[in-house]
Amino acid sequence: MRLFPLLIPVCFLSGCLSDPDEDTNISPIGVSLVFQADLPYGEQQMVMAAAAYVDGRPELLVGGDVLKVTADSVTSLLRENSSEDTFLRGNMPGSSGQSLQLVVAHDPLNARSERWYPAEKAWVDAGAGSLVGFSAVAVIPQELIITSPQTGTVFASRNNDIALSWSGSGGDEVKLVSTQSCYSGRDVIYGRYVHTMADSGTYTLTVGDIIPSEGALEAAGVVNNVVISFLDLMINIFVSGLGFGEPRSVNIRDFNLQYCTLDLALYRMAEGTLGAGVSGGKVSASRSDRIRLEYRP
Amino acid sequence: MNIANGLVLIFFFIIALNSQAAELILLAGAPKITANNSQVTDEQFHKNRQLQGGVIWRGDSFLGFEFLAISNMNSRTKESADVVGLYELNLDIKSLGGGVRLQLPLSGHWRIALRAGGLIHQTRMTVYESFYGLKPSGEAQTNDQGQGYYYGLAADYHGSGSLGFSLHWDEQYLPDVFNGSSHAFDVKISGFSAGLSYRF
């Protein structure tokens, strides 16, 4: 009989959780917008995610109010939502240097355009909501390519250096996001590591920084339908398939670790500008690249 | 074209009423309504209620004609959700149909028939939308007219009196409803109906 691996979602480091004010600057008063667009290396399509807040609480846009992104006269609505969170996602073509404008618009027909029946023939005009007109702008930064280490590199010790280097420059900062899966042969545990650094082209950390021998484990993810961390936007987009769920604390010291895979991504972040009347939030565009490493002690 | 079809139906209806070999039928049923287009396959409309009334001209022993007025009411989709809010659809379809019956008398009282014919229809689509209480909910309607066809089986029982019993199984196809719109769809209505017939 085949034994399915036991999935134990955990977070290895305390750096997983961030202060929402620090990461997203969501204002307790007024309207806040959070928006990130990322164009991964080698891709033509940006991945975008955004959410709107009123008085610090996520605001559901309904009745034809939409988050609309325009870049070089191409417009895309963010319309993919999930039950796990309140932000909306979408895709559109993008390139470095492109200016992205996010606007809350009332576009009742386009918002219904993916329904299977002719929605333009019969629809309920609920009117524009109070958030319509708020906006933000971000510019996609220069391309980032990880030049070392090469994907597939295997590390044998927690003391080994992971000497990261990447091409290009000009970002306000670079975010390192690692999601790791460690296997015992029977069980799997997951974790993530996040670090922010200057866009200097190099950064060195050790395997042990990402996979500690002694783990103070914490919950991670999205709590109470509030995006608790700016990075959760992107992390949830790229690793939602990994199985982050109801977290369970596991001390890695007690785990019979055989090997780990490290999916490591670098984001060159370029912070954007919030439009008139927007009290808080954060808007940014990024270019990213990712590699997969392995730790096999 | 719809008007011409309607006039033809009325013409045959008058002939049938003047004939001494006619029956009036009144049937009720709850056939299933489904919609299909490039985006959905067999989208279900539940709780449809159908009434059929019509005239059957029996003709000779094996060939007859029928003229039907059909009303489908109260069907609804399940509630769906998207970035706009929650929505349900209702289809009310009224049809006039005329066709032939290939009849086979089974005994002195029973007769079965293979039936087929054309339809003209008027379809009203109602959309019910709500927005999680954040904006006022409401409904909106639109109409379309078109043509279709049907085929089916019938089993008729007539005792010695004028009153009889009929059981019908039909499949009605209404292609390209709301043709010319962004998402025209085909409608299929299939199921049983049963009721009474009155022989002149």
Coordinates of C-alpha atoms in Angstrom, one line a residue:
Chain A
M1 CA 0.0 0.0 0.0
R2 CA 1.3 3.4 -1.0
L3 CA 1.7 5.8 1.9
F4 CA 0.9 9.4 1.0
P5 CA 3.3 11.9 2.6
L6 CA 2.0 13.7 5.6
L7 CA 1.7 17.3 4.8
I8 CA 2.8 19.5 7.7
P9 CA 2.7 23.2 6.8
V10 CA 5.1 25.1 8.9
C11 CA 7.2 28.2 8.8
F12 CA 10.8 27.8 9.7
L13 CA 11.7 31.3 10.8
S14 CA 10.1 34.0 12.7
G15 CA 10.8 36.3 9.7
C16 CA 7.7 34.9 8.1
L17 CA 5.3 37.2 9.8
S18 CA 5.5 40.9 9.2
D19 CA 3.9 43.9 10.7
P20 CA 1.1 44.9 8.3
D21 CA 1.8 48.5 8.7
E22 CA 5.4 48.0 7.9
D23 CA 4.8 45.9 4.8
T24 CA 1.7 47.4 3.3
N25 CA 1.2 50.7 5.1
I26 CA -2.5 50.2 5.2
S27 CA -4.0 53.2 6.8
P28 CA -6.5 52.8 9.7
I29 CA -8.4 55.8 8.2
G30 CA -9.4 56.3 4.7
V31 CA -8.7 54.4 1.5
S32 CA -5.7 52.2 1.0
L33 CA -4.6 50.4 -2.1
V34 CA -2.2 47.4 -2.2
F35 CA -0.9 46.4 -5.7
Q36 CA 2.0 44.4 -7.0
A37 CA 2.8 43.4 -10.5
D38 CA 5.6 41.0 -11.2
L39 CA 7.1 40.0 -14.5
P40 CA 9.2 36.8 -14.1
Y41 CA 12.2 36.3 -16.2
G42 CA 11.5 34.6 -19.5
E43 CA 7.7 35.3 -19.3
Q44 CA 5.6 37.7 -21.4
Q45 CA 2.7 37.9 -18.9
M46 CA 2.8 39.8 -15.7
V47 CA 1.2 38.4 -12.6
M48 CA -0.8 41.0 -10.8
A49 CA -2.5 41.2 -7.4
A50 CA -4.3 44.0 -5.7
A51 CA -6.7 44.8 -2.9
A52 CA -8.5 47.8 -1.6
Y53 CA -9.1 48.8 2.0
V54 CA -11.3 51.2 3.8
D55 CA -10.4 52.3 7.3
G56 CA -7.9 49.5 7.5
R57 CA -10.4 46.7 6.5
P58 CA -10.4 45.0 3.1
E59 CA -13.2 46.3 0.9
L60 CA -15.1 44.0 -1.4
L61 CA -15.6 45.6 -4.8
V62 CA -19.0 44.5 -6.2
G63 CA -21.7 45.5 -8.7
G64 CA -19.3 46.4 -11.5
D65 CA -16.6 48.2 -9.4
V66 CA -13.4 46.7 -10.5
L67 CA -9.6 47.0 -10.2
K68 CA -8.4 47.9 -13.6
V69 CA -4.8 48.0 -14.7
T70 CA -3.8 49.9 -17.8
A71 CA -0.4 49.7 -19.5
D72 CA 0.3 51.3 -22.9
S73 CA -3.4 51.4 -23.7
V74 CA -3.8 47.7 -22.9
T75 CA -6.3 47.2 -20.1
S76 CA -6.9 44.2 -17.9
L77 CA -9.4 43.7 -15.1
L78 CA -8.3 41.8 -12.0
R79 CA -11.1 39.4 -11.6
E80 CA -9.6 36.1 -10.2
N81 CA -10.5 35.9 -6.6
S82 CA -10.4 33.0 -4.1
S83 CA -12.1 32.2 -0.9
E84 CA -8.8 32.4 0.9
D85 CA -8.2 36.1 0.6
T86 CA -9.7 39.4 -0.5
F87 CA -7.2 40.4 -3.2
L88 CA -7.9 40.0 -6.9
R89 CA -5.5 38.7 -9.4
G90 CA -4.9 39.0 -13.1
N91 CA -2.4 38.8 -15.9
M92 CA -1.4 41.0 -18.8
P93 CA 1.6 41.5 -21.1
G94 CA 4.3 43.6 -19.7
S95 CA 7.9 44.8 -20.2
S96 CA 10.5 46.7 -18.3
G97 CA 10.0 50.5 -18.2
Q98 CA 6.3 50.1 -18.7
S99 CA 4.1 52.3 -16.5
L100 CA 1.1 50.5 -14.9
Q101 CA -1.9 52.4 -13.7
L102 CA -4.2 50.8 -11.2
V103 CA -7.6 52.4 -10.9
V104 CA -10.8 51.5 -9.2
A105 CA -13.3 51.9 -12.0
H106 CA -17.0 51.2 -12.4
D107 CA -17.2 49.1 -15.5
P108 CA -20.3 47.0 -15.2
L109 CA -20.3 45.4 -18.6
N110 CA -16.6 44.4 -18.7
A111 CA -16.9 43.1 -15.2
R112 CA -19.6 40.7 -16.4
S113 CA -18.0 39.9 -19.8
E114 CA -16.8 36.4 -18.7
R115 CA -20.3 35.2 -17.8
W116 CA -21.6 32.5 -20.1
Y117 CA -24.8 34.2 -21.0
P118 CA -25.2 37.6 -22.8
A119 CA -24.8 39.7 -19.7
E120 CA -24.9 42.9 -21.7
K121 CA -28.6 42.2 -22.5
A122 CA -29.7 42.2 -18.9
W123 CA -27.8 43.4 -15.9
V124 CA -28.6 45.2 -12.6
D125 CA -27.2 48.7 -12.5
A126 CA -26.1 49.0 -8.9
G127 CA -24.3 52.2 -9.4
A128 CA -20.7 53.1 -8.7
G129 CA -19.2 52.5 -5.3
S130 CA -17.4 55.0 -3.1
L131 CA -13.9 53.8 -4.1
V132 CA -14.3 54.5 -7.8
G133 CA -11.6 56.9 -9.0
F134 CA -8.9 56.0 -6.6
S135 CA -5.7 55.0 -8.3
A136 CA -2.0 54.2 -8.1
V137 CA 1.0 54.0 -10.6
A138 CA 4.0 51.8 -10.7
V139 CA 6.8 51.4 -13.3
I140 CA 8.2 47.9 -14.1
P141 CA 11.9 47.9 -13.2
Q142 CA 14.9 46.5 -15.1
E143 CA 15.0 42.8 -15.7
L144 CA 16.7 40.6 -13.0
I145 CA 18.4 37.4 -13.9
I146 CA 20.0 35.1 -11.2
T147 CA 23.5 34.4 -12.5
S148 CA 24.6 32.2 -9.6
P149 CA 24.2 29.7 -8.1
Q150 CA 22.8 27.6 -11.0
T151 CA 19.5 25.9 -10.6
G152 CA 20.0 22.3 -9.5
T153 CA 23.0 23.0 -7.2
V154 CA 23.2 20.6 -4.3
F155 CA 24.4 21.7 -0.9
A156 CA 25.6 19.1 1.7
S157 CA 25.9 21.3 4.8
R158 CA 24.0 24.0 6.6
N159 CA 27.3 25.8 6.8
N160 CA 27.6 26.0 3.0
D161 CA 27.3 29.5 1.5
I162 CA 24.6 30.3 -1.0
A163 CA 26.4 33.1 -2.9
L164 CA 23.7 34.8 -4.8
S165 CA 24.4 37.1 -7.7
W166 CA 22.1 38.7 -10.1
S167 CA 22.2 41.0 -13.1
G168 CA 20.9 44.5 -13.6
S169 CA 20.2 47.2 -11.0
G170 CA 18.0 50.1 -10.2
G171 CA 15.5 48.5 -7.9
D172 CA 14.5 50.2 -4.7
E173 CA 15.3 46.9 -3.0
V174 CA 15.5 43.2 -3.7
K175 CA 13.4 40.7 -1.9
L176 CA 14.6 37.1 -1.5
V177 CA 11.7 34.7 -1.0
S178 CA 12.5 31.0 -0.5
T179 CA 9.9 28.3 -0.1
Q180 CA 11.3 25.0 0.9
S181 CA 10.0 21.5 1.2
C182 CA 11.9 19.0 3.4
Y183 CA 11.3 15.3 3.1
S184 CA 11.9 12.5 5.6
G185 CA 10.8 9.8 3.2
R186 CA 7.4 9.7 4.7
D187 CA 6.5 13.2 5.8
V188 CA 6.9 16.6 4.1
I189 CA 7.3 19.9 5.9
Y190 CA 7.1 23.3 4.2
G191 CA 8.6 26.6 5.1
R192 CA 9.5 30.0 3.8
Y193 CA 12.2 32.5 4.3
V194 CA 12.0 36.1 3.4
H195 CA 14.8 38.7 3.3
T196 CA 15.0 42.2 2.0
M197 CA 18.3 43.7 0.8
A198 CA 19.8 46.4 -1.4
D199 CA 19.9 45.9 -5.2
S200 CA 23.7 45.5 -5.1
G201 CA 23.9 42.4 -7.3
T202 CA 25.3 40.0 -4.7
Y203 CA 24.2 38.6 -1.4
T204 CA 25.5 35.6 0.5
L205 CA 23.6 33.6 3.1
T206 CA 24.0 30.0 4.4
V207 CA 21.9 27.0 3.9
G208 CA 21.3 27.1 7.7
D209 CA 19.8 30.6 7.4
I210 CA 17.0 29.0 5.4
I211 CA 16.9 25.6 7.0
P212 CA 17.9 25.9 10.6
S213 CA 18.8 22.9 12.7
E214 CA 16.7 24.2 15.5
G215 CA 13.4 25.7 14.4
A216 CA 11.2 28.2 16.2
L217 CA 8.2 27.5 14.1
E218 CA 5.4 29.9 13.5
A219 CA 2.2 30.1 11.6
A220 CA 2.3 31.9 8.3
G221 CA -0.1 32.9 5.6
V222 CA -3.3 34.8 5.4
V223 CA -5.3 35.3 8.5
N224 CA -9.0 36.4 8.8
N225 CA -9.1 37.3 5.1
V226 CA -6.6 40.1 5.7
V227 CA -3.4 40.2 3.7
I228 CA -1.1 40.3 6.7
S229 CA 2.0 40.9 4.7
F230 CA 2.8 42.6 1.5
L231 CA 4.8 39.6 0.4
D232 CA 1.9 37.3 1.0
L233 CA 0.5 38.7 -2.2
M234 CA 3.2 37.2 -4.2
I235 CA 3.9 34.2 -2.0
N236 CA 0.3 33.1 -2.2
I237 CA 0.3 33.5 -5.9
F238 CA 3.4 31.4 -6.5
V239 CA 3.2 28.8 -3.8
S240 CA -0.4 28.4 -3.1
G241 CA -0.2 25.0 -4.6
L242 CA 2.2 23.9 -2.0
G243 CA -0.3 23.2 0.6
F244 CA 0.0 26.0 3.1
G245 CA -3.0 25.4 5.3
E246 CA -3.8 25.3 8.9
P247 CA -0.3 25.5 10.3
R248 CA 1.0 22.9 12.7
S249 CA 4.2 23.5 14.8
V250 CA 6.9 21.0 14.1
N251 CA 10.4 21.3 15.5
I252 CA 12.8 20.6 12.7
R253 CA 15.2 19.1 15.2
D254 CA 12.7 16.2 15.7
F255 CA 12.3 15.7 12.0
N256 CA 14.1 12.9 10.2
L257 CA 15.3 15.2 7.4
Q258 CA 16.6 13.4 4.3
Y259 CA 16.7 16.3 1.8
C260 CA 15.1 19.6 1.1
T261 CA 14.3 21.5 -2.1
L262 CA 14.7 25.2 -2.0
D263 CA 12.6 27.3 -4.5
L264 CA 14.4 30.6 -4.3
A265 CA 13.2 33.7 -6.0
L266 CA 14.6 37.2 -6.2
Y267 CA 12.3 40.2 -6.8
R268 CA 13.7 43.5 -7.9
M269 CA 11.1 45.9 -6.4
A270 CA 10.3 49.4 -7.7
E271 CA 7.9 51.2 -5.5
G272 CA 5.1 53.2 -7.2
T273 CA 3.0 56.2 -6.3
L274 CA -0.4 56.2 -4.7
G275 CA -2.9 58.5 -6.3
A276 CA -4.7 61.5 -5.0
G277 CA -6.8 60.8 -1.9
V278 CA -5.3 57.4 -1.2
S279 CA -4.4 57.4 2.5
G280 CA -2.2 54.3 2.6
G281 CA -1.1 51.1 1.1
K282 CA 1.7 50.1 -1.1
V283 CA 2.1 49.8 -4.9
S284 CA 5.1 48.3 -6.6
A285 CA 6.2 46.5 -9.7
S286 CA 8.9 43.9 -9.8
R287 CA 11.0 41.7 -12.1
S288 CA 11.9 38.3 -10.7
D289 CA 13.8 35.2 -11.4
R290 CA 13.9 31.9 -9.6
I291 CA 16.1 28.9 -9.1
R292 CA 15.7 25.5 -7.4
L293 CA 18.4 24.3 -5.1
E294 CA 18.7 21.2 -3.0
Y295 CA 20.0 20.5 0.5
R296 CA 21.0 16.9 1.0
P297 CA 22.9 16.5 4.2
Chain B
M1 CA -40.3 34.4 -41.0
N2 CA -41.8 34.0 -37.5
I3 CA -45.0 35.6 -38.5
A4 CA -45.3 33.3 -41.6
N5 CA -44.8 30.3 -39.4
G6 CA -47.4 31.5 -37.0
L7 CA -49.9 32.0 -39.8
V8 CA -49.2 28.4 -41.1
L9 CA -49.8 27.1 -37.6
I10 CA -53.1 29.0 -37.3
F11 CA -54.2 27.7 -40.7
F12 CA -53.6 24.1 -39.8
F13 CA -55.2 24.7 -36.4
I14 CA -58.4 25.8 -38.0
I15 CA -58.4 22.8 -40.4
A16 CA -57.9 20.5 -37.4
L17 CA -60.8 22.1 -35.4
N18 CA -63.1 21.7 -38.4
S19 CA -62.2 18.1 -38.8
Q20 CA -64.2 15.4 -37.2
A21 CA -61.0 13.5 -36.4
A22 CA -59.4 16.0 -34.0
E23 CA -58.4 15.8 -30.3
L24 CA -57.6 18.6 -27.9
I25 CA -54.8 17.8 -25.5
L26 CA -53.7 19.5 -22.3
L27 CA -50.4 18.3 -20.7
A28 CA -48.3 19.3 -17.8
G29 CA -44.7 18.3 -16.9
A30 CA -41.4 19.3 -15.5
P31 CA -38.9 18.8 -18.3
K32 CA -35.3 19.7 -17.8
I33 CA -33.9 22.8 -19.4
T34 CA -30.2 23.0 -20.3
A35 CA -28.1 25.7 -22.1
N36 CA -25.0 25.2 -24.1
N37 CA -22.5 27.4 -25.8
S38 CA -18.7 27.7 -26.0
Q39 CA -18.5 28.6 -22.3
V40 CA -20.9 26.2 -20.7
T41 CA -22.0 22.6 -21.2
D42 CA -25.4 21.6 -20.1
E43 CA -26.0 24.5 -17.7
Q44 CA -29.0 23.4 -15.8
F45 CA -32.2 25.3 -15.2
H46 CA -34.0 23.7 -12.3
K47 CA -37.7 23.6 -11.3
N48 CA -39.0 24.2 -14.8
R49 CA -42.8 23.8 -15.1
Q50 CA -44.3 23.1 -18.5
L51 CA -47.8 23.4 -19.8
Q52 CA -48.7 22.1 -23.3
G53 CA -52.0 22.6 -25.0
G54 CA -52.8 21.7 -28.6
V55 CA -54.8 20.0 -31.3
I56 CA -54.1 16.7 -32.9
W57 CA -55.6 15.9 -36.2
R58 CA -55.6 12.2 -36.4
G59 CA -55.8 11.9 -40.2
D60 CA -55.7 8.3 -41.4
S61 CA -54.6 5.4 -39.2
F62 CA -50.8 6.1 -39.5
L63 CA -50.3 9.8 -40.3
G64 CA -51.5 12.7 -38.2
F65 CA -50.6 16.3 -37.5
E66 CA -50.3 18.2 -34.3
F67 CA -50.2 21.9 -33.3
L68 CA -49.0 22.8 -29.9
A69 CA -48.7 25.8 -27.6
I70 CA -46.0 25.2 -25.0
S71 CA -45.1 27.3 -22.0
N72 CA -42.0 26.7 -19.8
M73 CA -42.0 28.7 -16.6
N74 CA -40.1 29.2 -13.3
S75 CA -36.8 27.6 -14.3
R76 CA -33.7 28.8 -12.5
T77 CA -30.0 28.2 -12.5
K78 CA -28.1 27.7 -9.3
E79 CA -26.6 30.8 -7.8
S80 CA -23.2 31.6 -9.2
A81 CA -20.6 34.1 -8.0
D82 CA -18.0 36.2 -9.7
V83 CA -16.2 39.5 -9.3
V84 CA -19.4 41.4 -9.7
G85 CA -21.5 39.5 -7.1
L86 CA -24.0 36.7 -7.0
Y87 CA -26.4 35.9 -9.9
E88 CA -29.1 33.5 -11.0
L89 CA -30.9 33.2 -14.3
N90 CA -34.5 32.4 -15.2
L91 CA -35.8 31.3 -18.6
D92 CA -39.5 31.6 -19.5
I93 CA -40.0 30.1 -22.9
K94 CA -43.3 30.2 -24.8
S95 CA -43.4 28.2 -28.1
L96 CA -45.9 27.4 -30.9
G97 CA -45.2 24.2 -32.7
G98 CA -46.5 22.1 -35.5
G99 CA -45.5 18.8 -36.8
V100 CA -46.4 15.3 -38.0
R101 CA -47.2 12.1 -36.1
L102 CA -46.4 8.7 -37.3
Q103 CA -49.0 6.7 -35.5
L104 CA -49.4 3.1 -34.6
P105 CA -52.6 1.9 -33.1
L106 CA -51.8 -0.9 -30.7
S107 CA -55.3 -2.0 -29.8
G108 CA -58.8 -0.5 -29.7
H109 CA -57.7 1.9 -26.9
W110 CA -54.0 2.4 -27.2
R111 CA -52.0 4.3 -29.8
I112 CA -48.3 5.3 -29.9
A113 CA -46.8 8.0 -32.1
L114 CA -43.4 9.2 -33.2
R115 CA -43.6 13.0 -33.5
A116 CA -41.5 15.7 -35.0
G117 CA -42.0 19.3 -36.0
G118 CA -40.9 22.9 -35.9
L119 CA -41.2 25.6 -33.3
I120 CA -41.2 29.3 -33.0
H121 CA -40.4 30.6 -29.5
Q122 CA -40.3 33.7 -27.4
T123 CA -37.7 33.5 -24.7
R124 CA -37.5 35.8 -21.7
M125 CA -34.3 35.7 -19.7
T126 CA -34.4 37.3 -16.2
V127 CA -31.2 37.9 -14.3
Y128 CA -31.3 38.2 -10.5
E129 CA -28.2 39.8 -9.0
S130 CA -27.2 40.6 -5.5
F131 CA -24.0 42.1 -4.1
Y132 CA -23.5 40.8 -0.6
G133 CA -25.6 43.6 0.8
L134 CA -23.1 46.2 -0.2
K135 CA -25.3 47.5 -3.1
P136 CA -29.0 47.1 -3.8
S137 CA -29.9 43.8 -5.4
G138 CA -32.3 43.6 -8.3
E139 CA -33.4 41.9 -11.5
A140 CA -33.3 42.7 -15.2
Q141 CA -35.0 41.1 -18.2
T142 CA -34.5 40.7 -21.9
N143 CA -36.4 38.9 -24.7
D144 CA -35.6 37.0 -27.9
Q145 CA -37.6 35.3 -30.6
G146 CA -36.4 32.5 -32.7
Q147 CA -37.1 29.1 -34.2
G148 CA -36.3 25.5 -33.3
Y149 CA -37.5 22.0 -33.7
Y150 CA -38.7 19.1 -31.6
Y151 CA -39.2 15.4 -31.7
G152 CA -40.7 12.9 -29.3
L153 CA -42.9 10.0 -28.6
A154 CA -46.5 9.9 -27.5
A155 CA -48.7 7.2 -25.9
D156 CA -52.4 7.9 -26.0
Y157 CA -55.2 6.0 -24.4
H158 CA -58.8 6.4 -25.3
G159 CA -61.6 4.4 -23.8
S160 CA -65.1 4.4 -25.2
G161 CA -65.8 8.0 -24.1
S162 CA -64.4 11.3 -25.5
L163 CA -61.9 11.7 -22.7
G164 CA -58.5 10.1 -22.9
F165 CA -55.0 10.1 -21.4
S166 CA -51.8 11.2 -23.1
L167 CA -48.1 10.8 -22.1
H168 CA -45.5 12.7 -24.1
W169 CA -41.7 12.6 -24.1
D170 CA -40.2 15.5 -26.0
E171 CA -36.9 17.0 -26.9
Q172 CA -37.1 20.6 -28.0
Y173 CA -34.0 22.4 -29.4
L174 CA -33.9 26.2 -29.7
P175 CA -30.6 27.0 -31.3
D176 CA -28.7 30.4 -31.0
V177 CA -31.0 32.0 -28.5
F178 CA -30.0 35.7 -28.3
N179 CA -28.2 35.3 -31.6
G180 CA -26.0 38.3 -32.3
S181 CA -25.2 38.9 -28.6
S182 CA -21.8 38.2 -26.9
H183 CA -22.8 34.8 -25.7
A184 CA -25.7 33.3 -27.6
F185 CA -26.7 29.8 -26.4
D186 CA -28.6 26.8 -27.4
V187 CA -31.5 25.6 -25.3
K188 CA -32.6 22.0 -24.9
I189 CA -35.8 21.1 -23.2
S190 CA -36.3 17.4 -22.6
G191 CA -38.6 15.4 -20.5
F192 CA -42.1 13.9 -20.0
S193 CA -45.4 15.5 -19.8
A194 CA -48.7 13.9 -19.1
G195 CA -52.4 15.0 -19.3
L196 CA -55.8 14.6 -20.8
S197 CA -57.1 14.5 -24.3
Y198 CA -60.6 15.2 -25.6
R199 CA -61.7 13.5 -28.8
F200 CA -64.3 15.3 -30.9

